[in-house]
Coordinates of C-alpha atoms and ligand atoms in Angstrom, one line a residue:
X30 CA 0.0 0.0 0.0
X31 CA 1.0 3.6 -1.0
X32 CA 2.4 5.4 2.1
X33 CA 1.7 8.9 0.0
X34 CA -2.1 9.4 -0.2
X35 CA -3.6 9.0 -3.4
X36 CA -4.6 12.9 -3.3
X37 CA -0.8 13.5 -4.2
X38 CA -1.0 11.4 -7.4
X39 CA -1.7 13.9 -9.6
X40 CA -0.3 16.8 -7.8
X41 CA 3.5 18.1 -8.9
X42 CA 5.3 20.1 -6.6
X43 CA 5.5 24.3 -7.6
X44 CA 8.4 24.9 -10.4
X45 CA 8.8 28.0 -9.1
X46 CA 9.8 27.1 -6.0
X47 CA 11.6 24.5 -7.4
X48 CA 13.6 26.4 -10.1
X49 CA 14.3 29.4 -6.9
X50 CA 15.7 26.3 -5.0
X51 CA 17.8 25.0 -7.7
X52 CA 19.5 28.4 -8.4
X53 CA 20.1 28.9 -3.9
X54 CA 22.1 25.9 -4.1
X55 CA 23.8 26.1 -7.5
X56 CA 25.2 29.4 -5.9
X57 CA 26.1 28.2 -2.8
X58 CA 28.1 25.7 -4.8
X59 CA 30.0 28.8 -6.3
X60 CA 28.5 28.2 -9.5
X61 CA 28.0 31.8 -11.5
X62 CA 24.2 31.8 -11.5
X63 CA 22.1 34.8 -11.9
X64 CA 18.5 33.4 -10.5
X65 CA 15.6 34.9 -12.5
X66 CA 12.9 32.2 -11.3
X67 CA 11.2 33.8 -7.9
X68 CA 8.9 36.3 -8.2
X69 CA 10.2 38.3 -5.5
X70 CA 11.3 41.8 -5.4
X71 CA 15.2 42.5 -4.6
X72 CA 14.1 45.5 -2.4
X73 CA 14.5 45.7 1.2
X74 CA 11.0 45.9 3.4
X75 CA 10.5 49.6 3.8
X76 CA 12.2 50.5 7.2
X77 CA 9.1 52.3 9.1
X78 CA 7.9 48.3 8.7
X79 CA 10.8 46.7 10.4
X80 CA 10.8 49.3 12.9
X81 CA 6.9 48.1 13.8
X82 CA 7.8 44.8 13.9
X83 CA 11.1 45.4 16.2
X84 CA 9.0 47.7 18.8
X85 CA 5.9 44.5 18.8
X86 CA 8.5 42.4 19.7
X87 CA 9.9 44.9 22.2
X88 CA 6.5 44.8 23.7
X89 CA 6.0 41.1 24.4
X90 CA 4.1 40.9 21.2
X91 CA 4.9 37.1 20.8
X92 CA 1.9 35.3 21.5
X93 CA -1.2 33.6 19.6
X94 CA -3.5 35.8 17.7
X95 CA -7.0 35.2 16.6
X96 CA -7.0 32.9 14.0
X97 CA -8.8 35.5 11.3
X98 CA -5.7 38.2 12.4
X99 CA -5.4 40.6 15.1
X100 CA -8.6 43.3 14.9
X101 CA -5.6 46.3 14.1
X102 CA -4.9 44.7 10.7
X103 CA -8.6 43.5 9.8
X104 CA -9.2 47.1 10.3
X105 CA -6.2 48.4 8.0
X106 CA -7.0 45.5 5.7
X107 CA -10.7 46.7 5.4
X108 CA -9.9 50.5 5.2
X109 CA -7.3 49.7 2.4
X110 CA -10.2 47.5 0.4
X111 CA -12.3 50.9 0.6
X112 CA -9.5 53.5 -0.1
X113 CA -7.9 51.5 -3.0
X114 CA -10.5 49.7 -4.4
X115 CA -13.9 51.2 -3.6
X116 CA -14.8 48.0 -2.3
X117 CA -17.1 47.3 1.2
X118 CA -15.4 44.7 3.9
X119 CA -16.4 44.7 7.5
X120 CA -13.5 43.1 9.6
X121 CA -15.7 40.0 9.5
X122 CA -15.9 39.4 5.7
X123 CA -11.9 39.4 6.1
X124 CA -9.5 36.6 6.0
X125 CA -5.7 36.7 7.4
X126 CA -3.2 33.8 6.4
X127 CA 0.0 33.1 5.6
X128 CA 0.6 34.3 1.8
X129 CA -1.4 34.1 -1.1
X130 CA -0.9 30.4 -1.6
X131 CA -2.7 30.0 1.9
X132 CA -5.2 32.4 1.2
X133 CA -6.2 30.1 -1.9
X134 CA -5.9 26.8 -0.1
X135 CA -8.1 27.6 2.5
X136 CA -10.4 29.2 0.2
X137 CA -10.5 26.0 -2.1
X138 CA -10.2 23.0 0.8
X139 CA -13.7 24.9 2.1
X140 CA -15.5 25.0 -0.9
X141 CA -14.3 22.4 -4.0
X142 CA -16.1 19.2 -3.9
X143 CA -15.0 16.2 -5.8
X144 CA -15.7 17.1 -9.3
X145 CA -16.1 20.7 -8.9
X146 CA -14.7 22.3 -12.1
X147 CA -12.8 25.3 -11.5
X148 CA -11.6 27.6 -14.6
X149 CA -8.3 28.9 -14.9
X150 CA -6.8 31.0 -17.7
X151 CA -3.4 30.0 -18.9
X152 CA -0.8 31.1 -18.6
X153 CA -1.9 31.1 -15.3
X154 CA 0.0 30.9 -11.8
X155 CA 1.4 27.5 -11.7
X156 CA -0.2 26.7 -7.9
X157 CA -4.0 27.4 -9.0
X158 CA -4.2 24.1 -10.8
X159 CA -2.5 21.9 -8.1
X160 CA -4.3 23.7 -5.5
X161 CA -7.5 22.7 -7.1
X162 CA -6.8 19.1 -7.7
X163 CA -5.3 18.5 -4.1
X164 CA -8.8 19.1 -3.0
X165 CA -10.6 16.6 -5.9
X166 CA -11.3 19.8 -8.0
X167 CA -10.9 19.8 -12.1
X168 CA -9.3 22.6 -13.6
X169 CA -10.4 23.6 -16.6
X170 CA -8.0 25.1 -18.7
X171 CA -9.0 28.3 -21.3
X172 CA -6.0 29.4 -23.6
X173 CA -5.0 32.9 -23.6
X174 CA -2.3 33.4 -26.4
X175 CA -0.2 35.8 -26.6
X176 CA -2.1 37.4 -29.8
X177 CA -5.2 38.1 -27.8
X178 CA -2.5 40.1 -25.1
X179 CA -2.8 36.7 -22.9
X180 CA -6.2 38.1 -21.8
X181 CA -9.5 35.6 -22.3
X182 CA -12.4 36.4 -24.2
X183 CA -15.9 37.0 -22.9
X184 CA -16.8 34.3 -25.5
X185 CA -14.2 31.9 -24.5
X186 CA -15.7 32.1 -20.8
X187 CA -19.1 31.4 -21.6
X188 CA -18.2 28.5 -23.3
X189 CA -15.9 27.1 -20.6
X190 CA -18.7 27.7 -17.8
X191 CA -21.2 24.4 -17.0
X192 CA -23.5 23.6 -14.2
X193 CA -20.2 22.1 -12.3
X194 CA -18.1 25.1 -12.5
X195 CA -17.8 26.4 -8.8
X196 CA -14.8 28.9 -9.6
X197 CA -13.4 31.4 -12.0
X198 CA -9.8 32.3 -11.2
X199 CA -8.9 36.0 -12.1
X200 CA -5.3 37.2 -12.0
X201 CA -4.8 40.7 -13.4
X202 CA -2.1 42.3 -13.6
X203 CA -0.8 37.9 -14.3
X204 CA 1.8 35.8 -13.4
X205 CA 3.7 34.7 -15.5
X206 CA 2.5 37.3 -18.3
X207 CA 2.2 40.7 -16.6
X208 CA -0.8 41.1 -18.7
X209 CA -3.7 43.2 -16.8
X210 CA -7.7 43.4 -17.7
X211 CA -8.6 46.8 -18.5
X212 CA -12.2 48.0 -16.4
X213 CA -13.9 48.0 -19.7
X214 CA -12.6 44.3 -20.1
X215 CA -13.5 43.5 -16.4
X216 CA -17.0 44.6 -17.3
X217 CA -17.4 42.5 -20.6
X218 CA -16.3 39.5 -18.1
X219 CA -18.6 40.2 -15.5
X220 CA -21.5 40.3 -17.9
X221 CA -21.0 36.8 -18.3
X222 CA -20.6 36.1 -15.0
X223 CA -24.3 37.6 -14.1
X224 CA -25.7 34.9 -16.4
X225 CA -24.2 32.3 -14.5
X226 CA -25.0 32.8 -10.4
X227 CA -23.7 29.5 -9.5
X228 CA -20.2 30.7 -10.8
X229 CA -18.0 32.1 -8.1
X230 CA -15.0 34.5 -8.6
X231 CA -11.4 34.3 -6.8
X232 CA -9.5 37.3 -8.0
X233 CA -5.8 37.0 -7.2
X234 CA -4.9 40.9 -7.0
X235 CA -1.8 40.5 -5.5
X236 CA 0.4 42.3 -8.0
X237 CA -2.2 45.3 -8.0
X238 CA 0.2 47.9 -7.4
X239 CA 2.6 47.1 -9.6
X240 CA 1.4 48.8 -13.4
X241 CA 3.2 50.8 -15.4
X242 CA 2.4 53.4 -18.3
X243 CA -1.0 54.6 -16.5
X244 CA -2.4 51.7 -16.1
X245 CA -5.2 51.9 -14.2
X246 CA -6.2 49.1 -11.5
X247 CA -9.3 47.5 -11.1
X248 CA -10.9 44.9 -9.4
X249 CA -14.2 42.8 -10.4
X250 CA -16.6 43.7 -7.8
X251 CA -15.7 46.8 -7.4
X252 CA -16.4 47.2 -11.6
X253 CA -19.7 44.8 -11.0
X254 CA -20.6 45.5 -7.5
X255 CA -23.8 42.4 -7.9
X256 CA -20.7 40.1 -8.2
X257 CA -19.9 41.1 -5.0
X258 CA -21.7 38.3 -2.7
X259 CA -19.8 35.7 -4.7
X260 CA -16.3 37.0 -4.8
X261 CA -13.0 36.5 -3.1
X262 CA -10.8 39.3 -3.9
X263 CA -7.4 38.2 -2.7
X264 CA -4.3 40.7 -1.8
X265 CA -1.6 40.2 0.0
X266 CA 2.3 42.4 1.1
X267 CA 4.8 40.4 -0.4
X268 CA 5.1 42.0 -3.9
X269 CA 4.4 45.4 -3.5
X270 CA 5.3 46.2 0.0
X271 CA 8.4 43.9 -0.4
X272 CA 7.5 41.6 2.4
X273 CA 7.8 37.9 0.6
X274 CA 9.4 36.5 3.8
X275 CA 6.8 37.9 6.4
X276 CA 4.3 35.5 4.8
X277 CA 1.0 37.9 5.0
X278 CA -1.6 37.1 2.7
X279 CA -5.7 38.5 2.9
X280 CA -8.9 38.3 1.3
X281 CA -12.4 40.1 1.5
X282 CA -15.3 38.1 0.7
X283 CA -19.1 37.5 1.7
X284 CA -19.1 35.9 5.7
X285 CA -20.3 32.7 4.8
X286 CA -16.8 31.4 3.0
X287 CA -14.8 33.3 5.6
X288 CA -15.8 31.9 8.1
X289 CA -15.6 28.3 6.4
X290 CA -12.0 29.4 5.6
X291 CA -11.2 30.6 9.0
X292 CA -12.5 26.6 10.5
X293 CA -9.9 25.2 7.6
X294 CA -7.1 27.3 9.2
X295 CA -8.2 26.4 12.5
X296 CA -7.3 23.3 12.0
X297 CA -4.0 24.0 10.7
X298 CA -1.8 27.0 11.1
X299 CA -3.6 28.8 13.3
X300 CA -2.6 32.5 12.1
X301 CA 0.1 33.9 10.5
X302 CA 2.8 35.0 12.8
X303 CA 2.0 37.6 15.2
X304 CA 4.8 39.5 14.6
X305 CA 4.2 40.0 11.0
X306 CA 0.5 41.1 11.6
X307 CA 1.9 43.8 13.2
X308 CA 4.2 44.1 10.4
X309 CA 1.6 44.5 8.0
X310 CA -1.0 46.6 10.1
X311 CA 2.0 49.2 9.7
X312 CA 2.5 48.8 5.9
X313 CA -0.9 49.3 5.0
X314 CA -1.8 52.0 7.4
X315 CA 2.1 54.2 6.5
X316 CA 3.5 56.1 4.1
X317 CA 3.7 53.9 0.4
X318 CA 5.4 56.4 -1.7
X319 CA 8.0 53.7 -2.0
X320 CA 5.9 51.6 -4.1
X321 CA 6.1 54.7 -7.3
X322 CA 9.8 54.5 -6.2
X323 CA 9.9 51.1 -7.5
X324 CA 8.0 50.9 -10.1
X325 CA 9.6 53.4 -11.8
X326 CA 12.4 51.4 -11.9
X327 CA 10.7 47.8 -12.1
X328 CA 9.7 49.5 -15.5
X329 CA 13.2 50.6 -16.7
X330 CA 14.1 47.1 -16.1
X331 CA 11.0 45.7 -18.0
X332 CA 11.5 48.1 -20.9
X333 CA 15.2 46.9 -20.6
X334 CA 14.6 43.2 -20.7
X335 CA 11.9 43.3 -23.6
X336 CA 14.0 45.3 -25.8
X337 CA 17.0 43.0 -25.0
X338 CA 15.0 39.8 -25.6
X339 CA 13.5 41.2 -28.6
X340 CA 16.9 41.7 -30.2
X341 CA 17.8 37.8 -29.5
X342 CA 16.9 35.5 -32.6
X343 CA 14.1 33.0 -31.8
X344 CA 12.9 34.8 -29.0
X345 CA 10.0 37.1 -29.2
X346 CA 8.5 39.3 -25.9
X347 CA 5.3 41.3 -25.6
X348 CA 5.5 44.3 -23.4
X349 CA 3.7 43.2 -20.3
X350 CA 1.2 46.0 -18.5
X351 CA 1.8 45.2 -15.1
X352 CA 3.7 42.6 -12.6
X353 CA 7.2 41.9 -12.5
X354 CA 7.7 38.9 -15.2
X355 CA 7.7 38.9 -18.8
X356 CA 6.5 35.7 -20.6
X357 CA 8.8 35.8 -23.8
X358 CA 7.8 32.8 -26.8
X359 CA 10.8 30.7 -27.3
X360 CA 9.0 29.2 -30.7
X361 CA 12.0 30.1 -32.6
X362 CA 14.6 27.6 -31.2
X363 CA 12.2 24.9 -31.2
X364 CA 14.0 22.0 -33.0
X365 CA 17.5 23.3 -32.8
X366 CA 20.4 22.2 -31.0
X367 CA 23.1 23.2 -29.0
X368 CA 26.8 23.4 -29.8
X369 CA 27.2 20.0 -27.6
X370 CA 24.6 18.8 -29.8
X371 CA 21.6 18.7 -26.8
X372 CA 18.1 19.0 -28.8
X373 CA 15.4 21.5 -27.7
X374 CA 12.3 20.6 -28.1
X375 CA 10.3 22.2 -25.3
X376 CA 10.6 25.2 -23.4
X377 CA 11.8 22.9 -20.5
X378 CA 14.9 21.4 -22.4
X379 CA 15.3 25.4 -23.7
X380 CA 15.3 26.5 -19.8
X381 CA 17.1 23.5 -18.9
X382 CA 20.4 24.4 -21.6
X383 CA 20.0 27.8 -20.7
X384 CA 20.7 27.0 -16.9
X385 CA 23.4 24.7 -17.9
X386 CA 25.2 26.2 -20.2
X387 CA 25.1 30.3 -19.5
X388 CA 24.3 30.1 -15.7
X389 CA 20.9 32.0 -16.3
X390 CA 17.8 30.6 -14.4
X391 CA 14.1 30.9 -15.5
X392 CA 11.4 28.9 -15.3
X393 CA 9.6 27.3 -18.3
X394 CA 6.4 27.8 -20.0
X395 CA 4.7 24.7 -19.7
X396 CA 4.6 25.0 -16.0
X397 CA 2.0 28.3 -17.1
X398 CA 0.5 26.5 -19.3
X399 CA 1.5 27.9 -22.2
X400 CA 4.0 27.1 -24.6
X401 CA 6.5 27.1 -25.7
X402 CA 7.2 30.3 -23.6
X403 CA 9.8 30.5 -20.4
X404 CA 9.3 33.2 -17.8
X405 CA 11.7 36.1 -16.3
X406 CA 11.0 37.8 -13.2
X407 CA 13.0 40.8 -13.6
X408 CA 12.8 41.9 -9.9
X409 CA 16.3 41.6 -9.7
X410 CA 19.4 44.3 -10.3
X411 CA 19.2 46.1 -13.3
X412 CA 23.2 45.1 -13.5
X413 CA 22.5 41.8 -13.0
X414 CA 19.5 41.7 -15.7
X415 CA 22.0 43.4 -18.5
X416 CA 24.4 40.4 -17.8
X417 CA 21.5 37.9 -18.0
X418 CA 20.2 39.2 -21.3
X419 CA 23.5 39.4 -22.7
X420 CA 24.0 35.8 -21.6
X421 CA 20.2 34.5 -23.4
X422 CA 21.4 36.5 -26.4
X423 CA 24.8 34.4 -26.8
X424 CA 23.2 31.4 -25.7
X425 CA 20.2 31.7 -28.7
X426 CA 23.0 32.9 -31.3
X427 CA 25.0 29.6 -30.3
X428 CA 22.2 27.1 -31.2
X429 CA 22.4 25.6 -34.8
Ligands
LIG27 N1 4.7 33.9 -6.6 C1 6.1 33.9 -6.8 C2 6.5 33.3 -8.1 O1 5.6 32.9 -8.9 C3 6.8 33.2 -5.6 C4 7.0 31.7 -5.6 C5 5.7 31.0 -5.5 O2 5.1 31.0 -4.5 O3 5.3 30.5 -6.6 O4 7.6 33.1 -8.4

């Protein structure tokens, strides 16, 4: 008898995790890798934050917390929902965990019955689908090429939707594409949605202050505000507020799922840690100026890396609108080979070379869903982003 349960089986373990992994300890072999794989800014947290979290600890603030979050950041958490978004959540209709990825699980082990279909765009985050099959879910899978801007259709929903679908993941501005629905687009989407009530929505914001060129932000219930009672909009500090490793995730939604989420992570973590509450209740509630700070120059490097990958032959990259990752088609080296004669035939054995051979790791399309494409996260030095570029370029012009 298996000792794994059979809930694993078709589950594979996150690539981007993986690839960040595999990059830590190539470089702590003294290899020369430049790591492009985790989505996670190279800023520091802002220091009014770490001074927050210093003074809590100071002040004996080490102990359990409510399992939903301390009442200081369900406040800040609901105020910034109403500030930023327009959007109405009482303290209650609020859920604290430990990341996104948490936010989600909970989310999906309280409401995804064996069966359940839930639809996710591709390229999509590559934990959605896993997330949704650890739990006996189906994703259902709707392409978004990069000729319709990696967006999906109101058409293409419509047709995906049937009386099992339970969820609709959103993800705007996207990882791995960086490509971000417009209100007017949010508004097409959510016409559809009316017609089907059964349908519920998960909007992953998380990368919602991170747009460039004047994009403006929006989220689905805030643009359809009848949507509203059967929406999760999820947020979170790591990617804006450069806080990956305080592991603070949130999401507003209607009582009746929070509170089934809030059982699920009784059962398990209990709460994020206290200390990082505290952490976040200070982010949200200071000064942010540092977010235009950085993505002014998250966009030099973006306009930096496209142009560079542009110039490489066999590589071709759209000009994402938000997020930190572009999402560059590696069609053209399809079928060629390197100078030791390795074949690539996938973005994975592209990816793969790539890491071998120049010391450049990235983390391949078909993880997304979508190929043959690989994915940069350029939240790393601009320095260190010339040098990788420079090392894709002379990688591509090597292969025969
Ligand atoms: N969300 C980031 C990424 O896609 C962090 C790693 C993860 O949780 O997937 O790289």
């Amino acid at each position: 008898m298996a000792f794994v349960a059979d809930r694993l089986n078709a589950v594979k373990p996150s690539a981007t995790i993986t690839v960040s992994q595999k990059a830590r300890e190539l470089k702590a072999d003294g290899k020369d890798i430049i790591g492009l794989g985790a989505g996670e800014p190279d800023f520091d947290t802002p220091a009014h934050i770490i001074e927050a979290a210093k003074k809590a600890l100071d002040d004996g603030f080490t102990r359990y917390t409510a399992t939903n979050g301390i009442p200081e950041l369900l406040d800040a958490i609901s105020e910034k929902f109403k500030r930023e978004n327009n959007l109405d959540y009482a303290p209650s209709q609020i859920h604290v965990s430990c990341g996104g990825k948490p936010v989600i699980f909970n989310a999906f082990m309280a409401t995804i019955n064996r069966g359940d279909e839930v639809i996710i765009p591709a390229p999509y985050w590559v934990s959605y689908p896993d997330i949704t099959v650890m739990f006996g879910g189906v994703p259902v899978f709707l392409d978004c090429p990069a000729s319709n801007g990696f967006k999906m259709t109101p058409e293409q929903l419509d047709e995906k939707i049937t009386t099992k679908t339970k969820w609709l993941m959103l993800n705007s501005p996207s990882n791995p594409s960086g490509a971000a629905y417009t209100a007017d687009e949010l508004g097409k989407l959510a016409e559809v949605l009316l017609k089907h009530p059964h349908v519920w929505i998960f909007t992953d914001d998380i990368y919602e202050h991170i747009v460039y060129d004047d994009f403006e932000f929006h989220s689905i219930a805030q643009i359809e505000p009848r949507l509203w009672e059967r929406t999760v909009t999820m947020n979170g500090m790591s990617k804006a507020y450069c806080m990956t490793g305080w592991r603070v995730g949130f999401a507003g939604g209607p009582e009746n799922i929070i509170k089934a989420m809030t059982k699920v992570q009784s059962q398990s973590i209990s709460h994020t840690a206290a200390v990082s509450q505290v952490a976040a209740t200070a982010a949200l509630n200071g000064p942010c100026d540092f977010i235009s700070k950085n993505n002014k120059v998250f966009k030099e490097r973006r306009d930096l890396v496209v142009s560079m990958l542009n110039q490489t032959s066999g590589l071709n990259c759209p000009t994402p609108e938000g997020a930190f990752y572009v999402y560059p088609s590696c069609a053209g080296v399809i079928g060629k080979s390197t100078e030791n004669g390795q074949k690539i035939l996938s973005d994975e054995d592209f990816v793969t070379a790539l890491l071998e051979r120049e010391g450049v790791a990235a983390v391949h399309g078909e993880a997304f869903g979508l190929t043959p494409h690989f994915r940069i996260s350029y939240a790393t030095s601009t320095d260190l982003l010339e040098e990788a570029c420079t090392r894709i370029q002379r990688f591509c012009a090597s292969l025969r």
